[in-house]
Short mmCIF file of C-alpha atoms in Angstrom, two decimals:
data_model
loop_
_atom_site.label_atom_id
_atom_site.label_comp_id
_atom_site.label_asym_id
_atom_site.label_seq_id
_atom_site.Cartn_x
_atom_site.Cartn_y
_atom_site.Cartn_z
CA MET Q 1 14.45 6.66 -2.64
CA GLU Q 2 11.32 5.85 -4.62
CA LEU Q 3 8.32 8.12 -4.16
CA GLY Q 4 4.80 6.98 -4.87
CA ILE Q 5 1.12 6.97 -4.04
CA SER Q 6 -1.20 4.51 -2.36
CA THR Q 7 -5.00 4.60 -2.55
CA PHE Q 8 -7.93 2.56 -1.32
CA GLY Q 9 -10.30 4.19 -3.79
CA GLU Q 10 -12.76 5.75 -1.37
CA VAL Q 11 -16.24 6.05 -2.81
CA SER Q 12 -19.70 7.18 -1.74
CA PRO Q 13 -21.63 3.88 -1.73
CA ASP Q 14 -24.30 3.59 -4.41
CA GLY Q 15 -26.33 1.29 -2.17
CA LYS Q 16 -27.97 -0.73 -4.91
CA ALA Q 17 -27.38 -3.88 -6.93
CA GLY Q 18 -26.66 -2.15 -10.25
CA GLY Q 19 -26.39 1.26 -11.79
CA ALA Q 20 -23.34 2.07 -9.67
CA VAL Q 21 -22.83 5.62 -10.91
CA ASN Q 22 -20.60 6.74 -8.03
CA ALA Q 23 -18.38 3.68 -8.39
CA HIS Q 24 -18.07 4.23 -12.13
CA LYS Q 25 -17.08 7.85 -11.64
CA ARG Q 26 -14.54 6.97 -8.95
CA VAL Q 27 -12.89 4.34 -11.15
CA GLN Q 28 -12.44 6.89 -13.93
CA GLN Q 29 -10.94 9.32 -11.40
CA LEU Q 30 -8.47 6.70 -10.20
CA LEU Q 31 -7.25 6.15 -13.75
CA GLU Q 32 -6.84 9.91 -14.13
CA GLU Q 33 -4.85 9.98 -10.89
CA VAL Q 34 -2.43 7.21 -11.85
CA LYS Q 35 -1.90 8.72 -15.30
CA LEU Q 36 -1.03 12.07 -13.73
CA ALA Q 37 1.31 10.40 -11.23
CA ASP Q 38 3.12 8.81 -14.18
CA ASP Q 39 3.21 12.09 -16.12
CA VAL Q 40 4.82 14.00 -13.21
CA GLY Q 41 7.49 11.35 -12.72
CA LEU Q 42 6.44 9.51 -9.56
CA ASP Q 43 7.84 6.01 -9.16
CA VAL Q 44 5.01 3.84 -7.81
CA PHE Q 45 1.22 3.75 -7.67
CA ALA Q 46 -0.43 1.20 -5.37
CA PHE Q 47 -4.06 0.05 -5.17
CA GLY Q 48 -5.35 -1.31 -1.84
CA GLU Q 49 -7.73 -4.27 -1.61
CA HIS Q 50 -10.89 -3.92 0.49
CA HIS Q 51 -14.30 -5.54 0.45
CA ARG Q 52 -16.43 -2.72 1.84
CA PRO Q 53 -19.06 -0.39 0.37
CA ASP Q 54 -16.90 2.70 1.05
CA PHE Q 55 -13.90 1.52 -1.02
CA VAL Q 56 -14.14 0.67 -4.71
CA ILE Q 57 -10.98 -1.47 -5.04
CA SER Q 58 -11.64 -5.13 -4.32
CA ALA Q 59 -9.46 -6.42 -7.19
CA PRO Q 60 -6.18 -4.44 -7.30
CA GLU Q 61 -4.87 -6.44 -10.25
CA ILE Q 62 -7.74 -5.27 -12.45
CA PHE Q 63 -6.99 -1.66 -11.59
CA MET Q 64 -3.29 -2.25 -12.22
CA ALA Q 65 -4.02 -3.70 -15.65
CA ALA Q 66 -6.20 -0.71 -16.52
CA ALA Q 67 -3.52 1.64 -15.18
CA ALA Q 68 -0.91 -0.09 -17.33
CA SER Q 69 -2.83 0.94 -20.44
CA VAL Q 70 -2.68 4.66 -19.58
CA THR Q 71 0.87 4.86 -18.14
CA LYS Q 72 4.40 4.30 -19.40
CA ASN Q 73 6.93 4.18 -16.59
CA ILE Q 74 5.36 4.09 -13.13
CA ARG Q 75 5.53 0.81 -11.21
CA LEU Q 76 2.13 -0.67 -10.32
CA SER Q 77 1.46 -2.42 -7.04
CA SER Q 78 -1.24 -3.60 -4.70
CA SER Q 79 -1.45 -1.99 -1.28
CA VAL Q 80 -2.20 -4.54 0.04
CA THR Q 81 -3.26 -7.85 -1.43
CA VAL Q 82 -5.02 -9.66 1.43
CA LEU Q 83 -3.13 -12.88 0.83
CA SER Q 84 -4.68 -14.71 3.81
CA SER Q 85 -8.02 -14.94 1.99
CA ALA Q 86 -6.66 -15.27 -1.58
CA ASP Q 87 -5.43 -18.23 -3.57
CA PRO Q 88 -1.67 -17.93 -4.19
CA VAL Q 89 -1.88 -19.59 -7.61
CA ARG Q 90 -4.56 -17.23 -8.88
CA THR Q 91 -2.84 -14.27 -7.24
CA PHE Q 92 0.38 -15.04 -9.05
CA GLN Q 93 -1.39 -15.58 -12.37
CA ASN Q 94 -3.18 -12.23 -12.09
CA PHE Q 95 -0.04 -10.30 -11.21
CA ALA Q 96 2.03 -12.09 -13.86
CA THR Q 97 -0.61 -11.07 -16.41
CA VAL Q 98 -0.37 -7.45 -15.25
CA ASP Q 99 3.40 -7.71 -15.53
CA LEU Q 100 3.10 -8.79 -19.15
CA ILE Q 101 0.58 -6.05 -19.95
CA SER Q 102 2.68 -3.36 -18.28
CA GLY Q 103 6.06 -4.40 -19.66
CA GLY Q 104 7.46 -5.61 -16.34
CA ARG Q 105 6.08 -3.02 -13.90
CA ALA Q 106 3.98 -5.17 -11.53
CA GLU Q 107 4.59 -5.66 -7.82
CA ILE Q 108 2.73 -7.45 -5.01
CA LEU Q 109 2.41 -5.83 -1.60
CA ALA Q 110 1.01 -8.69 0.46
CA GLY Q 111 -0.48 -8.41 3.92
CA ARG Q 112 -2.79 -10.04 6.40
CA GLY Q 113 -5.21 -7.12 6.12
CA SER Q 114 -6.34 -4.65 8.77
CA PHE Q 115 -9.99 -5.20 7.79
CA ILE Q 116 -11.52 -8.65 8.12
CA GLU Q 117 -14.44 -8.62 5.63
CA SER Q 118 -12.64 -10.90 3.19
CA PHE Q 119 -12.45 -13.83 5.63
CA PRO Q 120 -16.17 -14.67 5.89
CA LEU Q 121 -16.65 -13.54 2.28
CA PHE Q 122 -14.29 -16.23 0.97
CA GLY Q 123 -15.00 -18.83 3.63
CA TYR Q 124 -11.98 -18.55 5.93
CA ASP Q 125 -11.83 -18.75 9.71
CA LEU Q 126 -10.39 -15.71 11.50
CA ASN Q 127 -8.91 -18.07 14.08
CA ASP Q 128 -6.47 -19.12 11.33
CA TYR Q 129 -5.49 -15.48 10.62
CA ASP Q 130 -1.71 -15.82 10.89
CA GLU Q 131 -1.41 -19.46 9.84
CA LEU Q 132 -3.27 -18.74 6.60
CA PHE Q 133 -0.93 -15.89 5.76
CA SER Q 134 2.23 -17.84 6.52
CA GLU Q 135 1.20 -20.82 4.43
CA LYS Q 136 -0.01 -18.82 1.45
CA LEU Q 137 3.04 -16.57 1.48
CA ASP Q 138 5.26 -19.66 1.39
CA MET Q 139 3.37 -21.00 -1.62
CA LEU Q 140 3.40 -17.65 -3.44
CA MET Q 141 7.15 -17.29 -2.96
CA GLN Q 142 7.74 -20.78 -4.35
CA ILE Q 143 5.57 -20.11 -7.40
CA ASN Q 144 7.43 -16.87 -7.99
CA LYS Q 145 10.81 -18.61 -8.08
CA THR Q 146 10.10 -21.60 -10.26
CA GLU Q 147 7.88 -22.52 -13.20
CA LYS Q 148 6.72 -25.84 -11.77
CA ILE Q 149 6.15 -26.61 -8.11
CA THR Q 150 5.31 -29.44 -5.77
CA TRP Q 151 3.68 -28.09 -2.64
CA LYS Q 152 1.53 -29.26 0.27
CA GLY Q 153 -0.11 -27.27 3.06
CA GLU Q 154 -2.97 -27.37 5.53
CA PHE Q 155 -5.47 -24.92 4.07
CA ARG Q 156 -5.19 -25.54 0.33
CA ALA Q 157 -5.18 -28.61 -1.91
CA PRO Q 158 -1.64 -29.82 -2.72
CA ILE Q 159 0.06 -29.43 -6.07
CA LYS Q 160 2.41 -32.01 -7.56
CA ASP Q 161 4.87 -30.97 -10.30
CA GLN Q 162 2.46 -28.53 -11.92
CA GLY Q 163 3.35 -25.43 -13.91
CA ILE Q 164 1.85 -22.06 -12.99
CA TYR Q 165 1.21 -19.80 -16.00
CA PRO Q 166 1.69 -17.24 -17.36
CA ARG Q 167 5.19 -16.34 -16.20
CA PRO Q 168 6.05 -12.66 -15.75
CA LEU Q 169 8.34 -10.55 -17.91
CA GLN Q 170 10.47 -9.75 -14.86
CA PRO Q 171 12.68 -12.59 -13.57
CA GLU Q 172 10.48 -12.52 -10.47
CA ILE Q 173 7.58 -10.32 -9.38
CA PRO Q 174 8.74 -8.21 -6.43
CA ILE Q 175 6.85 -9.34 -3.32
CA TRP Q 176 6.72 -6.81 -0.50
CA LEU Q 177 5.19 -7.43 2.92
CA GLY Q 178 2.81 -4.77 4.22
CA VAL Q 179 2.81 -4.53 8.02
CA GLY Q 180 1.29 -2.41 10.77
CA GLY Q 181 3.32 -2.70 13.94
CA THR Q 182 3.42 -6.33 15.02
CA PRO Q 183 6.99 -7.38 15.92
CA ALA Q 184 6.43 -10.88 14.52
CA SER Q 185 5.63 -9.34 11.13
CA ALA Q 186 8.90 -7.42 11.06
CA LYS Q 187 10.86 -10.51 12.04
CA ARG Q 188 9.14 -12.58 9.36
CA ALA Q 189 9.95 -10.05 6.64
CA GLY Q 190 13.59 -9.91 7.71
CA ARG Q 191 13.94 -13.67 8.04
CA LEU Q 192 12.49 -14.18 4.55
CA ASN Q 193 14.64 -11.35 3.09
CA LEU Q 194 11.53 -9.61 1.71
CA PRO Q 195 11.03 -5.86 1.22
CA MET Q 196 8.76 -4.44 3.91
CA THR Q 197 6.35 -1.49 3.92
CA ILE Q 198 5.15 -0.07 7.24
CA ALA Q 199 1.87 1.84 7.42
CA ILE Q 200 2.43 4.59 10.01
CA LEU Q 201 -0.96 6.14 10.67
CA GLY Q 202 -1.60 7.00 14.30
CA SER Q 203 1.69 7.13 16.21
CA ALA Q 204 4.77 9.31 15.97
CA PRO Q 205 7.20 7.84 13.42
CA LYS Q 206 10.01 7.67 16.00
CA HIS Q 207 8.07 4.93 17.79
CA PHE Q 208 8.68 2.63 14.81
CA VAL Q 209 12.48 2.85 14.88
CA SER Q 210 12.81 -0.25 17.08
CA PHE Q 211 10.38 -2.05 14.77
CA VAL Q 212 12.65 -1.38 11.78
CA GLU Q 213 15.65 -2.51 13.83
CA LEU Q 214 13.88 -5.83 14.46
CA TYR Q 215 13.44 -6.23 10.71
CA ARG Q 216 17.12 -5.67 10.00
CA GLU Q 217 18.29 -7.79 12.94
CA ALA Q 218 16.12 -10.72 11.79
CA ALA Q 219 17.54 -10.43 8.28
CA ALA Q 220 21.12 -10.39 9.58
CA ALA Q 221 20.46 -13.38 11.87
CA ALA Q 222 19.15 -15.32 8.86
CA GLY Q 223 22.35 -14.58 6.93
CA HIS Q 224 20.96 -11.96 4.53
CA ASP Q 225 22.76 -8.83 3.35
CA VAL Q 226 21.10 -6.07 5.37
CA SER Q 227 22.49 -3.37 3.07
CA LYS Q 228 20.28 -4.70 0.26
CA LEU Q 229 17.01 -4.69 2.21
CA GLN Q 230 14.25 -2.46 0.88
CA LEU Q 231 12.01 -0.59 3.29
CA GLY Q 232 8.89 1.41 2.52
CA ILE Q 233 7.08 3.89 4.75
CA SER Q 234 3.44 4.79 4.08
CA SER Q 235 1.70 7.78 5.68
CA GLN Q 236 -1.56 9.56 4.96
CA PHE Q 237 -0.96 12.55 2.74
CA TYR Q 238 -2.52 15.64 1.18
CA ILE Q 239 -0.84 18.84 0.03
CA ALA Q 240 -1.98 22.09 -1.56
CA GLU Q 241 -0.54 25.49 -2.49
CA SER Q 242 -0.89 26.56 1.15
CA SER Q 243 -1.07 24.62 4.40
CA GLN Q 244 -4.39 26.17 5.38
CA ARG Q 245 -5.94 25.23 2.07
CA ALA Q 246 -4.68 21.66 2.48
CA VAL Q 247 -6.24 21.47 5.95
CA ASN Q 248 -9.55 22.93 4.77
CA GLU Q 249 -9.82 20.53 1.84
CA PHE Q 250 -8.55 17.43 3.63
CA TYR Q 251 -9.95 17.49 7.17
CA PRO Q 252 -13.63 16.76 6.38
CA SER Q 253 -12.64 13.62 4.47
CA TYR Q 254 -10.16 12.52 7.12
CA GLU Q 255 -12.58 13.11 10.00
CA ALA Q 256 -15.32 11.17 8.21
CA LEU Q 257 -13.00 8.24 7.43
CA MET Q 258 -11.51 7.99 10.91
CA ASN Q 259 -14.89 8.26 12.62
CA ARG Q 260 -16.47 5.73 10.25
CA VAL Q 261 -13.76 3.18 10.97
CA GLY Q 262 -13.56 4.28 14.60
CA ARG Q 263 -17.21 3.46 15.25
CA GLU Q 264 -16.53 -0.10 14.11
CA ARG Q 265 -13.44 -0.43 16.30
CA GLY Q 266 -14.50 1.45 19.41
CA TRP Q 267 -12.23 4.48 18.95
CA SER Q 268 -13.00 7.91 20.38
CA PRO Q 269 -14.31 10.41 17.83
CA MET Q 270 -11.67 12.32 15.87
CA SER Q 271 -11.12 15.88 17.11
CA LYS Q 272 -9.47 18.85 15.40
CA GLU Q 273 -6.92 18.91 18.23
CA GLN Q 274 -5.97 15.29 17.60
CA PHE Q 275 -5.71 16.02 13.89
CA GLU Q 276 -3.37 18.96 14.52
CA TYR Q 277 -1.20 16.79 16.77
CA LEU Q 278 -0.91 14.16 14.05
CA ARG Q 279 0.09 16.91 11.60
CA SER Q 280 2.73 18.42 13.84
CA ASP Q 281 4.21 15.49 15.78
CA GLY Q 282 2.63 12.47 14.15
CA PRO Q 283 2.87 10.86 10.71
CA LEU Q 284 0.13 12.84 8.95
CA ILE Q 285 1.51 14.84 6.00
CA VAL Q 286 -1.06 17.55 5.35
CA GLY Q 287 0.19 20.99 4.38
CA ASP Q 288 2.20 22.68 1.66
CA ALA Q 289 5.04 21.23 -0.41
CA GLN Q 290 7.75 22.29 2.03
CA MET Q 291 6.00 20.60 4.92
CA ALA Q 292 5.84 17.38 2.89
CA ILE Q 293 9.53 17.65 2.00
CA ASP Q 294 10.49 18.14 5.64
CA LYS Q 295 8.44 15.22 6.90
CA ILE Q 296 9.56 12.80 4.19
CA LEU Q 297 13.21 13.68 4.82
CA GLU Q 298 12.72 13.33 8.58
CA GLN Q 299 11.28 9.85 8.06
CA HIS Q 300 14.27 8.96 5.92
CA ARG Q 301 16.61 10.20 8.66
CA LEU Q 302 14.87 7.88 11.12
CA PHE Q 303 14.50 4.78 8.97
CA LYS Q 304 16.81 5.03 5.93
CA ASN Q 305 13.82 3.82 3.94
CA THR Q 306 14.11 3.19 0.21
CA ARG Q 307 10.49 4.04 -0.62
CA PHE Q 308 7.81 6.46 0.56
CA LEU Q 309 4.13 5.89 -0.29
CA ALA Q 310 1.77 8.82 0.13
CA GLN Q 311 -1.59 7.33 1.14
CA LEU Q 312 -4.28 9.54 -0.33
CA VAL Q 313 -7.45 10.06 1.68
CA THR Q 314 -10.04 11.53 -0.68
CA GLY Q 315 -13.65 11.12 0.42
CA HIS Q 316 -15.31 14.55 0.26
CA THR Q 317 -12.18 16.27 -1.08
CA PRO Q 318 -12.73 17.74 -4.57
CA HIS Q 319 -11.11 15.63 -7.26
CA SER Q 320 -9.40 18.74 -8.60
CA GLY Q 321 -7.68 19.08 -5.22
CA VAL Q 322 -6.52 15.46 -5.29
CA LEU Q 323 -5.04 15.97 -8.75
CA LYS Q 324 -3.32 19.14 -7.54
CA ALA Q 325 -1.83 17.23 -4.61
CA ILE Q 326 -0.42 14.61 -7.00
CA GLU Q 327 0.94 17.32 -9.30
CA LEU Q 328 2.65 19.13 -6.41
CA PHE Q 329 4.06 15.86 -5.09
CA GLY Q 330 5.64 15.09 -8.45
CA THR Q 331 6.79 18.57 -9.44
CA LYS Q 332 7.60 20.34 -6.14
CA VAL Q 333 8.24 17.68 -3.51
CA ALA Q 334 9.88 14.80 -5.38
CA PRO Q 335 12.67 16.85 -7.09
CA VAL Q 336 13.80 18.37 -3.77
CA VAL Q 337 13.68 15.06 -1.86
CA ARG Q 338 15.65 13.34 -4.62
CA LYS Q 339 18.23 16.10 -4.69
CA GLU Q 340 18.66 16.05 -0.91
CA LEU Q 341 19.12 12.28 -0.93
CA GLY Q 342 21.35 12.22 -4.00
CA VAL Q 343 18.87 10.23 -6.08
CA VAL Q 344 19.59 10.56 -9.79
#
C-alpha cells in the first residue's frame, strides 16, 4: 500500500491586493513539507485545489512543478483538481508538463469539488454540476489515451483531429477520481475502471464499506478485472511524540477549520466531545505513531485499499509540529504498516 500526504495549503488570509506575506511564507513551508515527505520515503504528496482566501493552492500543477524541483522519488498529485470548472485540454497540458519536469511522477486526482467557488469564478452554472464533470472527464480520458482527438460535447467547443501537446513521459497520466460518499460517484469510477480515492472525514469508516462494494461491483459488471482496481482512503491526520501533544497542537486548527466551514454550511459548532468521538470511533487520526498505525491498518482491513493519504490540517499548528508529523509518518508509521502488509 502506498502512503502519502494531502494538503489544501491552509493560510491566514493577507486580505489585500498585493504584498501577500502570509501566502509567500505558506508556499515556502509547503515546499519544505513535500521535500521532507520525499526524504523520509513517503510515496505520494497531493495538493488540493481551492479558490478561497483561507487556502493558498488554487493551481495544484504549479505547486507540483515546484515540488518536482526539490524532490526525487515521491509521486506528485492534485487532491483534487476541480475538473467541472476546468478545461480538459489545458488540464492535460499542465499535468503533462509536470510529468516531464518530474521524470514521470505526475498524477491527476479529479473531482467535482466539495466547495463551489470555482463555478461562478470561471462562469459555470451549478445546475450543470454533474453533467459538466461527466463531459470533461470523458474528454480528459480521451486526450490521455491518444495524441490526436476528435471530440464534441455540450459545454465546450468541439475539436476535430487536433493534437494535444506536450505528451507525458509516462504512457498515460494516472487519473484518479476523488469522491465523498455519493453512490453514483462510486459506480462511475468502477464503470470507467478508474482508481478511486474516498475522503472519509465525518463518519465512521465502516459506513463506507458498502460504498466500496458498489465501486467493485460496478467495475465487475462493466467487465473489468476487480483485482487490479486501485483504491485510496484519505483521512485528516496529525501525529506527535505523544497523543496528548498531538491533541494540544492539532485541536485549535481543526476546531477553527470545521467551524469556519460549518458556518457556511449550517453545521453545529465543533465540540471537544465530538472531536474525541472522531478520534476514537471516527476517521480522525490524531495521536501518536502507534495510534496512526492501528487506524491505517484497520482501514486496510475494511477496504483493502492500495493507498492511504494523510490529509494535513495545519492552520494555527506550529510549522515545526507539522514537519514532525511528516517525519514520524515516514520513519515510525510507514515502516510498520508496510511490514504488516508485506509491502517491500
